[in-house]
Tab-separated table of C-alpha atoms in Angstrom:
chain	number	residue	atom	x	y	z
A	1	MET	CA	-30.865	-1.328	9.405
A	2	HIS	CA	-28.689	-3.511	7.151
A	3	ILE	CA	-25.440	-4.681	8.755
A	4	ASN	CA	-23.368	-3.150	5.908
A	5	LYS	CA	-24.611	0.294	6.901
A	6	LEU	CA	-23.682	-0.230	10.551
A	7	LYS	CA	-20.284	-1.822	9.932
A	8	PRO	CA	-18.322	1.464	9.496
A	9	PHE	CA	-19.559	2.614	12.922
A	10	PHE	CA	-18.462	-0.676	14.460
A	11	ASN	CA	-15.054	-0.161	12.821
A	12	LEU	CA	-14.733	3.315	14.291
A	13	LEU	CA	-15.502	1.980	17.747
A	14	SER	CA	-13.210	-1.037	17.455
A	15	GLY	CA	-10.299	0.540	15.555
A	16	ARG	CA	-10.699	-1.357	12.293
A	17	PRO	CA	-10.018	-0.060	8.780
A	18	LEU	CA	-12.309	2.367	7.012
A	19	MET	CA	-9.855	3.415	4.325
A	20	ALA	CA	-7.461	1.747	1.895
A	21	VAL	CA	-4.670	3.088	-0.276
A	22	TYR	CA	-4.760	0.868	-3.317
A	23	GLU	CA	-1.845	0.705	-5.782
A	24	ILE	CA	-3.947	-0.224	-8.780
A	25	ASN	CA	-1.058	-0.738	-11.212
A	26	LEU	CA	2.699	-1.236	-11.412
A	27	SER	CA	3.695	1.129	-14.201
A	28	CYS	CA	4.534	4.842	-14.104
A	29	ASN	CA	5.549	7.455	-16.654
A	30	SER	CA	7.493	9.511	-14.102
A	31	GLN	CA	10.656	8.782	-12.140
A	32	CYS	CA	10.130	10.934	-9.068
A	33	ALA	CA	13.237	11.609	-7.039
A	34	TYR	CA	11.377	11.048	-3.760
A	35	CYS	CA	9.452	7.901	-4.714
A	36	ASP	CA	10.832	4.492	-3.769
A	37	LEU	CA	7.715	2.392	-4.194
A	38	PRO	CA	8.642	-0.938	-5.799
A	39	LEU	CA	7.314	-1.474	-9.311
A	40	ASN	CA	7.420	-4.683	-11.344
A	41	GLN	CA	9.290	-6.624	-8.677
A	42	GLY	CA	7.920	-10.152	-8.833
A	43	ARG	CA	4.340	-8.999	-8.622
A	44	TYR	CA	1.330	-8.837	-10.896
A	45	GLU	CA	-1.730	-6.628	-11.263
A	46	LEU	CA	-5.093	-7.888	-10.055
A	47	SER	CA	-7.651	-8.331	-12.828
A	48	ARG	CA	-10.815	-6.263	-12.892
A	49	GLN	CA	-12.826	-9.241	-11.617
A	50	GLN	CA	-10.350	-9.937	-8.807
A	51	ILE	CA	-10.531	-6.282	-7.762
A	52	LYS	CA	-14.331	-6.417	-7.739
A	53	THR	CA	-14.372	-9.607	-5.661
A	54	ILE	CA	-11.795	-8.407	-3.131
A	55	PHE	CA	-13.331	-4.986	-2.624
A	56	THR	CA	-16.855	-6.370	-2.358
A	57	ASP	CA	-15.585	-8.366	0.626
A	58	LEU	CA	-13.768	-5.318	2.032
A	59	TYR	CA	-16.951	-3.265	1.796
A	60	LYS	CA	-18.691	-5.908	3.872
A	61	GLU	CA	-15.823	-5.538	6.376
A	62	GLY	CA	-16.627	-1.815	6.754
A	63	LEU	CA	-14.167	-0.142	4.380
A	64	ARG	CA	-15.724	2.860	2.675
A	65	TYR	CA	-12.888	5.006	1.255
A	66	ILE	CA	-10.317	4.143	-1.393
A	67	PHE	CA	-7.334	6.223	-2.524
A	68	LEU	CA	-6.340	4.809	-5.916
A	69	GLN	CA	-2.757	5.356	-6.971
A	70	GLY	CA	0.017	3.531	-8.792
A	71	GLY	CA	2.452	3.702	-10.362
A	72	GLU	CA	0.415	6.110	-12.424
A	73	PRO	CA	-3.183	4.825	-12.296
A	74	THR	CA	-4.258	6.466	-15.559
A	75	LEU	CA	-1.873	4.101	-17.392
A	76	ARG	CA	-4.225	1.236	-16.537
A	77	LYS	CA	-6.460	0.769	-19.601
A	78	ASP	CA	-9.502	-0.463	-17.683
A	79	LEU	CA	-9.350	2.283	-15.032
A	80	PRO	CA	-12.834	3.694	-15.852
A	81	GLU	CA	-14.343	0.215	-15.635
A	82	VAL	CA	-12.650	-0.497	-12.291
A	83	LEU	CA	-13.852	2.858	-10.946
A	84	ALA	CA	-17.367	1.992	-12.112
A	85	ASP	CA	-17.233	-1.312	-10.215
A	86	LEU	CA	-15.957	0.271	-7.018
A	87	TYR	CA	-18.523	3.069	-7.219
A	88	GLU	CA	-21.309	0.536	-7.721
A	89	ILE	CA	-20.143	-1.375	-4.641
A	90	GLY	CA	-20.516	1.855	-2.654
A	91	PHE	CA	-17.018	3.244	-2.117
A	92	ASP	CA	-16.003	6.891	-1.843
A	93	LEU	CA	-13.154	7.206	-4.380
A	94	THR	CA	-10.119	9.455	-4.726
A	95	LEU	CA	-7.822	9.158	-7.738
A	96	ILE	CA	-4.209	10.158	-7.054
A	97	THR	CA	-2.426	11.000	-10.303
A	98	ASN	CA	0.540	12.909	-11.677
A	99	GLY	CA	-1.935	14.611	-14.015
A	100	THR	CA	-0.074	13.898	-17.242
A	101	ARG	CA	-2.841	11.846	-18.889
A	102	LEU	CA	-6.035	13.684	-17.946
A	103	LYS	CA	-7.624	13.828	-21.378
A	104	GLN	CA	-11.204	15.038	-21.707
A	105	GLU	CA	-12.536	11.550	-22.477
A	106	LEU	CA	-11.053	10.107	-19.292
A	107	ILE	CA	-12.290	13.032	-17.209
A	108	GLN	CA	-15.832	12.564	-18.520
A	109	SER	CA	-15.640	8.858	-17.654
A	110	ILE	CA	-14.506	9.251	-14.075
A	111	LYS	CA	-16.797	12.220	-13.410
A	112	LYS	CA	-19.759	9.819	-13.474
A	113	PHE	CA	-18.442	7.982	-10.432
A	114	ASN	CA	-18.222	10.959	-8.004
A	115	THR	CA	-14.445	10.506	-7.930
A	116	SER	CA	-12.251	13.067	-6.201
A	117	ILE	CA	-9.023	13.879	-8.020
A	118	SER	CA	-5.661	14.678	-6.435
A	119	ILE	CA	-2.906	15.915	-8.772
A	120	SER	CA	0.729	15.947	-7.713
A	121	LEU	CA	2.390	19.266	-8.579
A	122	ASP	CA	5.508	20.429	-6.743
A	123	THR	CA	6.568	23.407	-8.858
A	124	LEU	CA	5.530	25.548	-11.815
A	125	ASP	CA	9.130	25.778	-13.016
A	126	LYS	CA	9.731	23.449	-15.957
A	127	GLU	CA	13.355	22.625	-15.153
A	128	ARG	CA	12.767	21.998	-11.450
A	129	TYR	CA	9.743	19.882	-12.354
A	130	ARG	CA	11.957	17.766	-14.605
A	131	ARG	CA	14.562	17.357	-11.873
A	132	ILE	CA	11.984	16.329	-9.263
A	133	ARG	CA	9.795	14.160	-11.488
A	134	GLY	CA	12.436	12.760	-13.824
A	135	ALA	CA	10.411	13.696	-16.898
A	136	ASN	CA	9.664	16.862	-18.863
A	137	GLN	CA	5.867	16.739	-18.441
A	138	LEU	CA	4.821	19.995	-16.777
A	139	ASN	CA	2.920	21.209	-19.834
A	140	LEU	CA	0.854	18.002	-19.858
A	141	VAL	CA	-0.042	18.469	-16.185
A	142	LEU	CA	-1.073	22.092	-16.654
A	143	ALA	CA	-3.226	21.108	-19.632
A	144	GLY	CA	-4.936	18.434	-17.533
A	145	ILE	CA	-5.596	20.941	-14.762
A	146	ASP	CA	-7.189	23.301	-17.293
A	147	ARG	CA	-9.511	20.506	-18.444
A	148	LEU	CA	-10.704	20.095	-14.847
A	149	GLN	CA	-11.915	23.685	-14.585
A	150	ASP	CA	-15.577	22.624	-14.359
A	151	TYR	CA	-15.024	19.295	-12.621
A	152	PRO	CA	-17.885	19.068	-10.086
A	153	HIS	CA	-16.274	16.807	-7.477
A	154	PRO	CA	-13.505	17.528	-4.935
A	155	LYS	CA	-10.161	18.277	-6.559
A	156	TYR	CA	-6.796	18.774	-4.916
A	157	ILE	CA	-3.280	19.768	-5.873
A	158	THR	CA	-0.692	18.141	-3.631
A	159	CYS	CA	2.713	19.785	-3.284
A	160	ILE	CA	5.529	17.897	-1.558
A	161	VAL	CA	8.086	20.330	-0.144
A	162	SER	CA	11.782	19.599	-0.607
A	163	GLU	CA	14.959	21.635	-0.741
A	164	LEU	CA	14.646	21.865	-4.515
A	165	ASN	CA	11.172	23.434	-4.630
A	166	ARG	CA	10.877	25.250	-1.293
A	167	ASP	CA	10.839	28.678	-2.973
A	168	ASP	CA	8.043	27.557	-5.334
A	169	VAL	CA	5.502	26.350	-2.792
A	170	MET	CA	3.571	29.593	-2.378
A	171	ASP	CA	3.275	29.909	-6.160
A	172	VAL	CA	1.795	26.393	-6.347
A	173	VAL	CA	-0.643	27.167	-3.511
A	174	ARG	CA	-1.807	30.384	-5.202
A	175	PHE	CA	-2.088	28.573	-8.533
A	176	SER	CA	-4.254	25.904	-6.884
A	177	ARG	CA	-6.647	28.386	-5.314
A	178	GLU	CA	-6.945	30.413	-8.503
A	179	ARG	CA	-8.187	27.308	-10.296
A	180	GLY	CA	-10.536	26.043	-7.624
A	181	PHE	CA	-8.296	23.263	-6.286
A	182	ILE	CA	-7.740	22.708	-2.584
A	183	PRO	CA	-3.973	22.974	-1.987
A	184	VAL	CA	-2.483	20.182	0.106
A	185	VAL	CA	1.104	20.686	1.278
A	186	GLY	CA	3.224	17.852	2.677
A	187	ALA	CA	6.904	17.331	3.494
A	188	TYR	CA	9.415	15.164	1.659
A	189	HIS	CA	10.470	12.262	3.866
A	190	TRP	CA	13.378	10.000	3.198
A	191	ASP	CA	14.566	6.674	4.543
A	192	ILE	CA	11.362	5.813	6.394
A	193	GLU	CA	11.122	2.028	6.464
A	194	ARG	CA	10.553	1.014	2.801
A	195	TYR	CA	9.044	4.367	1.832
A	196	GLY	CA	10.881	7.531	0.875
A	197	LYS	CA	13.800	7.516	-1.528
A	198	ILE	CA	17.020	9.134	-0.311
A	199	ASP	CA	17.915	11.990	-2.651
A	200	ASN	CA	20.653	14.425	-1.652
A	201	GLU	CA	19.288	17.179	-3.863
A	202	LEU	CA	15.898	17.080	-2.124
A	203	GLN	CA	17.045	16.816	1.498
A	204	TYR	CA	16.578	19.924	3.618
A	205	GLN	CA	17.147	21.456	7.016
A	206	LYS	CA	13.954	20.948	8.985
A	207	GLN	CA	13.818	24.435	10.497
A	208	VAL	CA	14.100	26.015	7.048
A	209	ILE	CA	11.240	23.944	5.664
A	210	ALA	CA	9.187	24.620	8.804
A	211	GLY	CA	9.371	28.276	7.772
A	212	VAL	CA	7.888	27.413	4.383
A	213	PHE	CA	4.947	25.651	6.016
A	214	GLN	CA	4.466	28.580	8.379
A	215	GLN	CA	4.362	30.947	5.409
A	216	VAL	CA	1.682	28.816	3.763
A	217	LEU	CA	-0.289	28.678	7.020
A	218	ASN	CA	-0.067	32.459	7.500
A	219	SER	CA	-1.315	33.076	3.966
A	220	ASN	CA	-4.741	31.588	4.791
A	221	LEU	CA	-4.831	30.185	1.248
A	222	VAL	CA	-5.224	26.654	2.595
A	223	PRO	CA	-8.855	26.417	3.743
A	224	ARG	CA	-9.734	25.996	7.376
A	225	GLY	CA	-10.335	22.589	8.838
A	226	TYR	CA	-8.387	19.393	8.251
A	227	PHE	CA	-5.931	20.657	5.641
A	228	ARG	CA	-4.857	23.613	7.767
A	229	ASN	CA	-4.436	21.254	10.719
A	230	TYR	CA	-2.243	19.087	8.514
A	231	LEU	CA	0.004	22.103	7.904
A	232	LYS	CA	0.288	22.577	11.653
A	233	ASP	CA	1.185	18.908	12.107
A	234	ASN	CA	4.012	19.270	9.610
A	235	ILE	CA	5.279	22.406	11.368
A	236	ASN	CA	5.219	20.620	14.720
A	237	TRP	CA	7.082	17.604	13.346
A	238	LEU	CA	9.683	19.736	11.540
A	239	ASN	CA	10.280	21.596	14.816
A	240	GLY	CA	10.904	18.325	16.651
A	241	HIS	CA	7.571	17.882	18.405
A	242	ALA	CA	5.709	14.585	18.690
A	243	LEU	CA	2.451	14.053	16.856
A	244	PRO	CA	-0.624	12.004	17.722
A	245	ALA	CA	-0.509	8.406	16.522
A	246	CYS	CA	-1.271	7.723	12.879
A	247	ASP	CA	-4.029	5.372	11.756
A	248	ALA	CA	-1.870	2.855	9.869
A	249	GLY	CA	-3.135	-0.668	10.444
A	250	LYS	CA	-5.980	0.691	12.508
A	251	TYR	CA	-8.294	2.900	10.460
A	252	SER	CA	-6.300	2.591	7.215
A	253	ILE	CA	-4.395	-0.043	5.261
A	254	ALA	CA	-2.348	-0.213	2.069
A	255	ILE	CA	-3.089	-2.738	-0.687
A	256	ASP	CA	-0.607	-3.243	-3.502
A	257	ALA	CA	-1.366	-4.144	-7.128
A	258	SER	CA	-1.223	-7.861	-6.336
A	259	GLY	CA	-3.560	-7.764	-3.332
A	260	ASN	CA	-0.846	-7.774	-0.649
A	261	VAL	CA	-1.821	-5.833	2.479
A	262	ALA	CA	0.361	-3.715	4.778
A	263	PRO	CA	-0.480	-1.238	7.544
A	264	CYS	CA	0.734	1.531	5.194
A	265	LEU	CA	2.976	1.984	2.163
A	266	ALA	CA	6.040	2.271	4.400
A	267	LEU	CA	5.655	-1.073	6.175
A	268	LYS	CA	5.927	-4.714	5.185
A	269	HIS	CA	3.074	-6.767	3.746
A	270	THR	CA	1.658	-9.456	6.022
A	271	GLY	CA	-0.811	-11.264	3.762
A	272	ASN	CA	-2.656	-11.377	0.459
A	273	LEU	CA	-6.400	-10.863	0.034
A	274	LEU	CA	-6.572	-13.601	-2.584
A	275	GLU	CA	-5.408	-16.074	0.054
A	276	SER	CA	-6.467	-14.714	3.459
A	277	SER	CA	-9.295	-12.738	5.011
A	278	LEU	CA	-8.753	-9.170	6.128
A	279	SER	CA	-9.168	-10.219	9.769
A	280	GLU	CA	-6.380	-12.799	9.426
A	281	ILE	CA	-4.082	-10.239	7.823
A	282	LEU	CA	-4.813	-7.583	10.456
A	283	SER	CA	-3.945	-10.037	13.219
A	284	ASN	CA	-0.460	-10.421	11.711
A	285	PHE	CA	0.416	-6.709	11.696
A	286	ASP	CA	3.529	-5.796	13.681
A	287	LYS	CA	2.118	-3.194	16.055
A	288	SER	CA	5.534	-2.261	17.427
A	289	ALA	CA	6.780	-1.452	13.912
A	290	ILE	CA	3.682	0.667	13.284
A	291	LYS	CA	4.224	2.609	16.518
A	292	SER	CA	7.914	3.141	15.787
A	293	CYS	CA	7.170	4.542	12.328
A	294	SER	CA	4.347	6.720	13.652
A	295	ASP	CA	6.515	8.139	16.429
A	296	ASN	CA	9.224	9.218	14.001
A	297	SER	CA	7.332	10.812	11.118
A	298	SER	CA	4.525	13.226	10.331
A	299	CYS	CA	4.220	11.284	7.059
A	300	ASN	CA	3.190	12.947	3.810
A	301	MET	CA	0.645	10.169	3.230
A	302	MET	CA	-2.332	11.843	4.869
A	303	CYS	CA	-4.409	8.688	4.515
A	304	SER	CA	-2.581	7.228	7.507
A	305	ARG	CA	-3.701	10.070	9.749
A	306	VAL	CA	-6.901	11.493	8.327
A	307	VAL	CA	-9.465	9.370	10.189
A	308	GLY	CA	-7.866	9.703	13.618
A	309	SER	CA	-7.185	13.411	13.122
A	310	ASN	CA	-10.811	14.071	12.245
A	311	LEU	CA	-12.040	12.002	15.189
A	312	ARG	CA	-9.836	14.025	17.534
A	313	GLN	CA	-10.998	17.330	16.007
A	314	PRO	CA	-14.603	16.828	14.874
A	315	VAL	CA	-15.332	20.554	14.599
A	316	SER	CA	-12.428	20.996	12.186
A	317	ALA	CA	-13.611	17.987	10.220
A	318	PHE	CA	-17.090	19.485	9.975
A	319	ILE	CA	-15.888	22.847	8.628
A	320	THR	CA	-13.437	21.364	6.107
A	321	PRO	CA	-14.703	22.268	2.608
A	322	SER	CA	-14.824	19.654	-0.138
A	323	THR	CA	-14.782	22.137	-3.023
A	324	LEU	CA	-13.593	25.694	-3.618
A	325	PRO	CA	-14.595	28.243	-6.254
A	326	ALA	CA	-12.037	29.251	-8.877
A	327	THR	CA	-10.822	32.856	-8.549
A	328	ILE	CA	-9.568	33.393	-12.112
A	329	ASP	CA	-11.610	34.834	-14.944
């Protein structure tokens, strides 16, 4: 068997990355109240050829899954071409988008590359959407969701719970299920290392928000398996309980638009893939900083926990659906 096929299994056994969150661009058409990711701060965007070269090497190192985000990734003009390159290399792709630019032409392009789509949607109320997202774009998002009605690959709607939208969460979950999307519910986190903008209007009392997650869990609208376990993790964290260690720097890494690598989006970069090998960069990770962050947050970035969580609960991983039927006429 070719070594590239065996490498992911070696990575699982040795605790090396299988997954990368890749910030493909630096621009965004939203100004989300909870987002503090640095844009256009002395960095540049990798070219299509640089992306292809870097990720070809990462595939050889055993990485198999990429979460592409931004900024807003659909603002990158060569996004379909980059997706085509990554798909040809062999990656399993998920596009994380605010959903404002999902025109039919783009959807048809990315559909060819077996790309999962995750749309961020925190409320169905236009005014609260504007206050959370910093832009009056809800109608654009809903139109994009409608265009994905027959999309054949996994599709998700991710709702981040804050004080501002806590009464809207069940409506978003029902809306997701009605349209065949898997609802993913996470908690707003603030002031976690370099991730999580502090916004007084979004901050909440943990016990109150734990009740929201419990309501979602009790509804059984989130399908069984990993995503329901993720709800339980959030409830445990909000109630002050410790969680198992996350995978940051172990099974997952974060790569910014310039090729800089960090254990996750919250932690500092330790090297650039244009200058150093992945092994060199991994050796420079601050493991104490990773542990400290993991011990203090359930983290709404599931990528930093998904591999380890599924390894610990293989039965749940096995029964987790990848698609759901729509329930509207």
